[in-house]
């Protein structure tokens, strides 16, 4: 795996951490070039990271929806919506493997924003889907570019064991912000941020920040 040196260190660190999962993960930059491709993605679709890094995602994935309509293309809807702070819910599509086989995958998309609220990377976390399971209903969730709860506004409170402030901290953690940066954005002290982090891990019964972030991504839909 190779990450571009031009990425800010917190964002590069977060992307690197997101590869530590059994699910397939790839990420693209704002120019739709693949900048991250983990081992699980190689196992599922057959491409090694060396074969795809730097290529446009739509040239590799060539995804179609279940009706045969092209999903992956230049200026795709996922990228354009993310640039407008509109978060895409998870969905199924057919990805093209290296062998040419269509693989039905369930995809969750995560936007990684810079501290200046600019789109730094678009991350796709995906796994092979059950063809007999009901297809998820795609939807968009508009959000304020300055709102830490962006993308979670219509999720019932009972879905999350976290308080609103803990959820805000978790989402900022997912964007790669340091405790000091989170404290400045939420107008709280770094010590309070660290306390919230410990409470988040305890409530979610996880041990690392990555596990907490992935929990939030999967529960979002």
PDB file of C-alpha atoms in Angstrom:
ATOM      1  CA  UNK A   1       0.000   0.000   0.000  1.00  0.00           C
ATOM      2  CA  UNK A   2       1.285   3.474  -0.868  1.00  0.00           C
ATOM      3  CA  UNK A   3      -0.238   6.781   0.157  1.00  0.00           C
ATOM      4  CA  UNK A   4       0.519  10.089  -1.610  1.00  0.00           C
ATOM      5  CA  UNK A   5       2.979  12.257   0.283  1.00  0.00           C
ATOM      6  CA  UNK A   6       0.862  15.337  -0.436  1.00  0.00           C
ATOM      7  CA  UNK A   7      -1.846  14.142   1.971  1.00  0.00           C
ATOM      8  CA  UNK A   8      -1.899  15.848   5.350  1.00  0.00           C
ATOM      9  CA  UNK A   9      -0.422  13.556   7.996  1.00  0.00           C
ATOM     10  CA  UNK A  10      -3.655  13.117  10.051  1.00  0.00           C
ATOM     11  CA  UNK A  11      -5.584  12.167   6.916  1.00  0.00           C
ATOM     12  CA  UNK A  12      -2.855   9.825   5.691  1.00  0.00           C
ATOM     13  CA  UNK A  13      -2.737   8.206   9.133  1.00  0.00           C
ATOM     14  CA  UNK A  14      -6.508   7.700   9.161  1.00  0.00           C
ATOM     15  CA  UNK A  15      -6.513   6.175   5.687  1.00  0.00           C
ATOM     16  CA  UNK A  16      -3.719   3.829   6.691  1.00  0.00           C
ATOM     17  CA  UNK A  17      -5.683   2.762   9.778  1.00  0.00           C
ATOM     18  CA  UNK A  18      -8.778   2.077   7.680  1.00  0.00           C
ATOM     19  CA  UNK A  19      -6.920  -0.681   5.860  1.00  0.00           C
ATOM     20  CA  UNK A  20      -6.807  -2.741   9.079  1.00  0.00           C
ATOM     21  CA  UNK A  21     -10.097  -4.531   8.510  1.00  0.00           C
ATOM     22  CA  UNK A  22     -11.283  -7.756   6.973  1.00  0.00           C
ATOM     23  CA  UNK A  23     -13.543  -5.758   4.652  1.00  0.00           C
ATOM     24  CA  UNK A  24     -12.259  -4.538   1.306  1.00  0.00           C
ATOM     25  CA  UNK A  25     -11.271  -0.866   1.326  1.00  0.00           C
ATOM     26  CA  UNK A  26     -10.173   1.508  -1.381  1.00  0.00           C
ATOM     27  CA  UNK A  27      -9.966   5.282  -1.427  1.00  0.00           C
ATOM     28  CA  UNK A  28      -9.707   7.903  -4.139  1.00  0.00           C
ATOM     29  CA  UNK A  29      -8.517  11.484  -4.042  1.00  0.00           C
ATOM     30  CA  UNK A  30     -10.452  14.510  -5.279  1.00  0.00           C
ATOM     31  CA  UNK A  31      -9.284  13.704  -8.832  1.00  0.00           C
ATOM     32  CA  UNK A  32     -10.824  10.210  -8.626  1.00  0.00           C
ATOM     33  CA  UNK A  33      -7.432   8.483  -8.591  1.00  0.00           C
ATOM     34  CA  UNK A  34      -7.017   5.454  -6.343  1.00  0.00           C
ATOM     35  CA  UNK A  35      -4.720   6.251  -3.420  1.00  0.00           C
ATOM     36  CA  UNK A  36      -5.452   3.284  -1.145  1.00  0.00           C
ATOM     37  CA  UNK A  37      -6.225  -0.386  -1.825  1.00  0.00           C
ATOM     38  CA  UNK A  38      -6.044  -2.944   0.951  1.00  0.00           C
ATOM     39  CA  UNK A  39      -5.360  -6.672   0.882  1.00  0.00           C
ATOM     40  CA  UNK A  40      -9.044  -7.572   1.260  1.00  0.00           C
ATOM     41  CA  UNK A  41      -9.835  -5.554  -1.882  1.00  0.00           C
ATOM     42  CA  UNK A  42      -7.140  -7.530  -3.707  1.00  0.00           C
ATOM     43  CA  UNK A  43      -8.619 -10.804  -2.479  1.00  0.00           C
ATOM     44  CA  UNK A  44     -12.139  -9.858  -3.548  1.00  0.00           C
ATOM     45  CA  UNK A  45     -11.474  -8.290  -6.955  1.00  0.00           C
ATOM     46  CA  UNK A  46      -8.125  -9.838  -7.909  1.00  0.00           C
ATOM     47  CA  UNK A  47      -6.119  -6.637  -8.461  1.00  0.00           C
ATOM     48  CA  UNK A  48      -2.981  -5.983  -6.446  1.00  0.00           C
ATOM     49  CA  UNK A  49      -2.417  -2.507  -5.049  1.00  0.00           C
ATOM     50  CA  UNK A  50       0.466  -2.024  -7.501  1.00  0.00           C
ATOM     51  CA  UNK A  51      -1.939  -2.596 -10.395  1.00  0.00           C
ATOM     52  CA  UNK A  52      -4.509  -0.004  -9.326  1.00  0.00           C
ATOM     53  CA  UNK A  53      -2.796   2.778  -7.350  1.00  0.00           C
ATOM     54  CA  UNK A  54      -2.803   6.004  -9.347  1.00  0.00           C
ATOM     55  CA  UNK A  55      -5.465   4.798 -11.775  1.00  0.00           C
ATOM     56  CA  UNK A  56      -8.920   6.335 -12.031  1.00  0.00           C
ATOM     57  CA  UNK A  57     -11.383   4.328  -9.966  1.00  0.00           C
ATOM     58  CA  UNK A  58     -13.932   4.125 -12.775  1.00  0.00           C
ATOM     59  CA  UNK A  59     -11.338   2.449 -15.025  1.00  0.00           C
ATOM     60  CA  UNK A  60     -10.777  -0.292 -12.445  1.00  0.00           C
ATOM     61  CA  UNK A  61     -14.091  -0.887 -10.682  1.00  0.00           C
ATOM     62  CA  UNK A  62     -16.365  -0.358 -13.726  1.00  0.00           C
ATOM     63  CA  UNK A  63     -19.374  -0.756 -11.452  1.00  0.00           C
ATOM     64  CA  UNK A  64     -22.955  -1.125 -12.603  1.00  0.00           C
ATOM     65  CA  UNK A  65     -26.156  -1.213 -10.635  1.00  0.00           C
ATOM     66  CA  UNK A  66     -28.293  -4.340 -10.561  1.00  0.00           C
ATOM     67  CA  UNK A  67     -30.218  -3.070 -13.607  1.00  0.00           C
ATOM     68  CA  UNK A  68     -27.034  -2.777 -15.660  1.00  0.00           C
ATOM     69  CA  UNK A  69     -26.732   1.008 -15.458  1.00  0.00           C
ATOM     70  CA  UNK A  70     -23.183   2.362 -15.192  1.00  0.00           C
ATOM     71  CA  UNK A  71     -22.319   3.579 -11.688  1.00  0.00           C
ATOM     72  CA  UNK A  72     -18.571   4.178 -12.008  1.00  0.00           C
ATOM     73  CA  UNK A  73     -17.763   6.988 -14.411  1.00  0.00           C
ATOM     74  CA  UNK A  74     -15.876  10.266 -14.497  1.00  0.00           C
ATOM     75  CA  UNK A  75     -17.429  12.795 -12.082  1.00  0.00           C
ATOM     76  CA  UNK A  76     -19.546  10.042 -10.538  1.00  0.00           C
ATOM     77  CA  UNK A  77     -22.475  10.910  -8.311  1.00  0.00           C
ATOM     78  CA  UNK A  78     -20.679   9.736  -5.158  1.00  0.00           C
ATOM     79  CA  UNK A  79     -17.825  12.179  -5.737  1.00  0.00           C
ATOM     80  CA  UNK A  80     -20.019  15.082  -6.781  1.00  0.00           C
ATOM     81  CA  UNK A  81     -22.377  14.606  -3.838  1.00  0.00           C
ATOM     82  CA  UNK A  82     -19.459  14.373  -1.405  1.00  0.00           C
ATOM     83  CA  UNK A  83     -18.043  17.665  -2.672  1.00  0.00           C
ATOM     84  CA  UNK A  84     -21.419  19.212  -1.850  1.00  0.00           C
ATOM     85  CA  UNK A  85     -21.537  17.635   1.635  1.00  0.00           C
ATOM     86  CA  UNK A  86     -24.311  15.230   0.698  1.00  0.00           C
ATOM     87  CA  UNK A  87     -23.646  11.805   2.172  1.00  0.00           C
ATOM     88  CA  UNK A  88     -24.538   8.679   0.210  1.00  0.00           C
ATOM     89  CA  UNK A  89     -26.078   5.761   2.099  1.00  0.00           C
ATOM     90  CA  UNK A  90     -24.775   2.256   1.483  1.00  0.00           C
ATOM     91  CA  UNK A  91     -25.823   0.437  -1.663  1.00  0.00           C
ATOM     92  CA  UNK A  92     -25.214  -2.684  -3.732  1.00  0.00           C
ATOM     93  CA  UNK A  93     -23.557  -2.685  -7.113  1.00  0.00           C
ATOM     94  CA  UNK A  94     -21.739  -5.032  -9.469  1.00  0.00           C
ATOM     95  CA  UNK A  95     -17.973  -4.484  -9.507  1.00  0.00           C
ATOM     96  CA  UNK A  96     -15.806  -5.898 -12.271  1.00  0.00           C
ATOM     97  CA  UNK A  97     -13.040  -8.210 -11.042  1.00  0.00           C
ATOM     98  CA  UNK A  98      -9.670  -8.624 -12.746  1.00  0.00           C
ATOM     99  CA  UNK A  99     -10.961 -11.828 -14.361  1.00  0.00           C
ATOM    100  CA  UNK A 100     -13.918  -9.930 -15.833  1.00  0.00           C
ATOM    101  CA  UNK A 101     -16.451 -11.466 -13.468  1.00  0.00           C
ATOM    102  CA  UNK A 102     -19.152  -9.233 -11.994  1.00  0.00           C
ATOM    103  CA  UNK A 103     -19.055  -9.345  -8.188  1.00  0.00           C
ATOM    104  CA  UNK A 104     -22.081  -8.127  -6.224  1.00  0.00           C
ATOM    105  CA  UNK A 105     -20.804  -5.942  -3.390  1.00  0.00           C
ATOM    106  CA  UNK A 106     -22.370  -3.958  -0.558  1.00  0.00           C
ATOM    107  CA  UNK A 107     -20.614  -0.589  -0.371  1.00  0.00           C
ATOM    108  CA  UNK A 108     -20.430   2.020   2.374  1.00  0.00           C
ATOM    109  CA  UNK A 109     -18.918   5.365   1.387  1.00  0.00           C
ATOM    110  CA  UNK A 110     -17.075   7.646   3.786  1.00  0.00           C
ATOM    111  CA  UNK A 111     -15.972  11.201   2.992  1.00  0.00           C
ATOM    112  CA  UNK A 112     -12.680  12.307   4.566  1.00  0.00           C
ATOM    113  CA  UNK A 113     -12.575  16.078   4.957  1.00  0.00           C
ATOM    114  CA  UNK A 114      -9.586  18.271   5.672  1.00  0.00           C
ATOM    115  CA  UNK A 115      -9.635  20.672   8.654  1.00  0.00           C
ATOM    116  CA  UNK A 116     -10.677  23.289   6.062  1.00  0.00           C
ATOM    117  CA  UNK A 117     -13.735  21.110   5.255  1.00  0.00           C
ATOM    118  CA  UNK A 118     -12.454  20.265   1.768  1.00  0.00           C
ATOM    119  CA  UNK A 119     -12.834  16.752   0.389  1.00  0.00           C
ATOM    120  CA  UNK A 120      -9.476  14.993   0.763  1.00  0.00           C
ATOM    121  CA  UNK A 121     -10.512  11.430   0.011  1.00  0.00           C
ATOM    122  CA  UNK A 122     -13.539   9.307  -0.679  1.00  0.00           C
ATOM    123  CA  UNK A 123     -13.334   5.892   0.974  1.00  0.00           C
ATOM    124  CA  UNK A 124     -15.338   2.860  -0.135  1.00  0.00           C
ATOM    125  CA  UNK A 125     -15.650  -0.015   2.340  1.00  0.00           C
ATOM    126  CA  UNK A 126     -17.199  -3.041   0.678  1.00  0.00           C
ATOM    127  CA  UNK A 127     -17.877  -6.723   1.066  1.00  0.00           C
ATOM    128  CA  UNK A 128     -19.471  -9.400  -1.109  1.00  0.00           C
ATOM    129  CA  UNK A 129     -23.241  -9.088  -0.906  1.00  0.00           C
ATOM    130  CA  UNK A 130     -25.891 -11.787  -0.662  1.00  0.00           C
ATOM    131  CA  UNK A 131     -27.748 -11.781  -4.002  1.00  0.00           C
ATOM    132  CA  UNK A 132     -30.895 -13.029  -2.232  1.00  0.00           C
ATOM    133  CA  UNK A 133     -30.952 -10.250   0.365  1.00  0.00           C
ATOM    134  CA  UNK A 134     -33.168  -7.179  -0.215  1.00  0.00           C
ATOM    135  CA  UNK A 135     -31.219  -4.393  -1.887  1.00  0.00           C
ATOM    136  CA  UNK A 136     -30.582  -1.374   0.343  1.00  0.00           C
ATOM    137  CA  UNK A 137     -32.507   1.773  -0.487  1.00  0.00           C
ATOM    138  CA  UNK A 138     -30.126   4.475  -1.647  1.00  0.00           C
ATOM    139  CA  UNK A 139     -30.591   7.902  -0.132  1.00  0.00           C
ATOM    140  CA  UNK A 140     -28.726  11.148   0.322  1.00  0.00           C
ATOM    141  CA  UNK A 141     -28.367  12.982   3.588  1.00  0.00           C
ATOM    142  CA  UNK A 142     -27.653  16.716   3.258  1.00  0.00           C
ATOM    143  CA  UNK A 143     -25.455  18.252   5.900  1.00  0.00           C
ATOM    144  CA  UNK A 144     -23.977  21.569   6.909  1.00  0.00           C
ATOM    145  CA  UNK A 145     -20.259  21.615   6.005  1.00  0.00           C
ATOM    146  CA  UNK A 146     -19.562  22.898   9.521  1.00  0.00           C
ATOM    147  CA  UNK A 147     -21.766  20.456  11.402  1.00  0.00           C
ATOM    148  CA  UNK A 148     -19.988  17.688  13.284  1.00  0.00           C
ATOM    149  CA  UNK A 149     -23.141  15.548  13.116  1.00  0.00           C
ATOM    150  CA  UNK A 150     -23.157  15.736   9.307  1.00  0.00           C
ATOM    151  CA  UNK A 151     -24.599  12.623   7.711  1.00  0.00           C
ATOM    152  CA  UNK A 152     -26.322  11.411  10.891  1.00  0.00           C
ATOM    153  CA  UNK A 153     -29.238  13.782  11.221  1.00  0.00           C
ATOM    154  CA  UNK A 154     -32.027  11.319  10.463  1.00  0.00           C
ATOM    155  CA  UNK A 155     -30.662   8.372  12.463  1.00  0.00           C
ATOM    156  CA  UNK A 156     -32.893   7.528  15.426  1.00  0.00           C
ATOM    157  CA  UNK A 157     -31.256   8.290  18.751  1.00  0.00           C
ATOM    158  CA  UNK A 158     -31.960   4.729  19.934  1.00  0.00           C
ATOM    159  CA  UNK A 159     -29.580   3.438  17.224  1.00  0.00           C
ATOM    160  CA  UNK A 160     -26.599   4.930  19.036  1.00  0.00           C
ATOM    161  CA  UNK A 161     -25.604   4.409  22.678  1.00  0.00           C
ATOM    162  CA  UNK A 162     -23.562   7.617  22.481  1.00  0.00           C
ATOM    163  CA  UNK A 163     -24.552  11.102  23.534  1.00  0.00           C
ATOM    164  CA  UNK A 164     -24.727  13.854  20.912  1.00  0.00           C
ATOM    165  CA  UNK A 165     -21.394  15.265  22.103  1.00  0.00           C
ATOM    166  CA  UNK A 166     -19.727  11.834  22.048  1.00  0.00           C
ATOM    167  CA  UNK A 167     -21.041  11.276  18.527  1.00  0.00           C
ATOM    168  CA  UNK A 168     -19.634  14.651  17.465  1.00  0.00           C
ATOM    169  CA  UNK A 169     -16.244  13.680  18.890  1.00  0.00           C
ATOM    170  CA  UNK A 170     -16.366  10.300  17.128  1.00  0.00           C
ATOM    171  CA  UNK A 171     -17.170  11.844  13.751  1.00  0.00           C
ATOM    172  CA  UNK A 172     -14.342  14.339  14.093  1.00  0.00           C
ATOM    173  CA  UNK A 173     -12.050  11.473  15.046  1.00  0.00           C
ATOM    174  CA  UNK A 174     -13.142   9.807  11.799  1.00  0.00           C
ATOM    175  CA  UNK A 175     -11.994  12.891   9.900  1.00  0.00           C
ATOM    176  CA  UNK A 176      -8.511  12.472  11.355  1.00  0.00           C
ATOM    177  CA  UNK A 177      -8.549  15.441  13.714  1.00  0.00           C
ATOM    178  CA  UNK A 178      -6.277  15.369  16.736  1.00  0.00           C
ATOM    179  CA  UNK A 179      -7.658  15.828  20.293  1.00  0.00           C
ATOM    180  CA  UNK A 180      -6.402  19.417  20.220  1.00  0.00           C
ATOM    181  CA  UNK A 181      -8.155  20.113  16.898  1.00  0.00           C
ATOM    182  CA  UNK A 182     -11.369  18.453  18.089  1.00  0.00           C
ATOM    183  CA  UNK A 183     -11.238  20.507  21.279  1.00  0.00           C
ATOM    184  CA  UNK A 184     -10.881  23.738  19.288  1.00  0.00           C
ATOM    185  CA  UNK A 185     -13.781  22.861  16.987  1.00  0.00           C
ATOM    186  CA  UNK A 186     -16.133  21.866  19.826  1.00  0.00           C
ATOM    187  CA  UNK A 187     -14.927  24.542  22.259  1.00  0.00           C
ATOM    188  CA  UNK A 188     -13.919  22.022  24.917  1.00  0.00           C
ATOM    189  CA  UNK A 189     -10.568  21.084  26.454  1.00  0.00           C
ATOM    190  CA  UNK A 190      -8.292  18.329  25.056  1.00  0.00           C
ATOM    191  CA  UNK A 191      -8.684  16.535  28.394  1.00  0.00           C
ATOM    192  CA  UNK A 192     -12.463  16.474  27.887  1.00  0.00           C
ATOM    193  CA  UNK A 193     -11.941  15.110  24.373  1.00  0.00           C
ATOM    194  CA  UNK A 194      -9.802  12.277  25.747  1.00  0.00           C
ATOM    195  CA  UNK A 195     -12.466  11.535  28.371  1.00  0.00           C
ATOM    196  CA  UNK A 196     -15.108  11.390  25.655  1.00  0.00           C
ATOM    197  CA  UNK A 197     -12.864   9.052  23.654  1.00  0.00           C
ATOM    198  CA  UNK A 198     -12.577   6.638  26.571  1.00  0.00           C
ATOM    199  CA  UNK A 199     -16.341   6.749  27.110  1.00  0.00           C
ATOM    200  CA  UNK A 200     -16.917   6.051  23.416  1.00  0.00           C
ATOM    201  CA  UNK A 201     -14.666   2.983  23.465  1.00  0.00           C
ATOM    202  CA  UNK A 202     -16.307   1.723  26.655  1.00  0.00           C
ATOM    203  CA  UNK A 203     -19.890   2.240  25.436  1.00  0.00           C
ATOM    204  CA  UNK A 204     -19.202   0.598  22.075  1.00  0.00           C
ATOM    205  CA  UNK A 205     -17.241  -2.211  23.742  1.00  0.00           C
ATOM    206  CA  UNK A 206     -14.279  -1.702  21.397  1.00  0.00           C
ATOM    207  CA  UNK A 207     -10.591  -1.177  22.079  1.00  0.00           C
ATOM    208  CA  UNK A 208      -9.309   1.151  19.358  1.00  0.00           C
ATOM    209  CA  UNK A 209     -10.317   4.343  17.595  1.00  0.00           C
ATOM    210  CA  UNK A 210     -10.498   2.458  14.280  1.00  0.00           C
ATOM    211  CA  UNK A 211     -13.011  -0.028  15.680  1.00  0.00           C
ATOM    212  CA  UNK A 212     -15.147   2.860  16.935  1.00  0.00           C
ATOM    213  CA  UNK A 213     -15.015   4.631  13.570  1.00  0.00           C
ATOM    214  CA  UNK A 214     -15.973   1.475  11.669  1.00  0.00           C
ATOM    215  CA  UNK A 215     -18.833   0.884  14.128  1.00  0.00           C
ATOM    216  CA  UNK A 216     -20.196   4.355  13.342  1.00  0.00           C
ATOM    217  CA  UNK A 217     -19.849   3.831   9.580  1.00  0.00           C
ATOM    218  CA  UNK A 218     -21.783   0.567   9.660  1.00  0.00           C
ATOM    219  CA  UNK A 219     -24.507   1.849  11.977  1.00  0.00           C
ATOM    220  CA  UNK A 220     -25.026   4.980   9.882  1.00  0.00           C
ATOM    221  CA  UNK A 221     -27.169   3.126   7.359  1.00  0.00           C
TER     222      UNK A 221
END
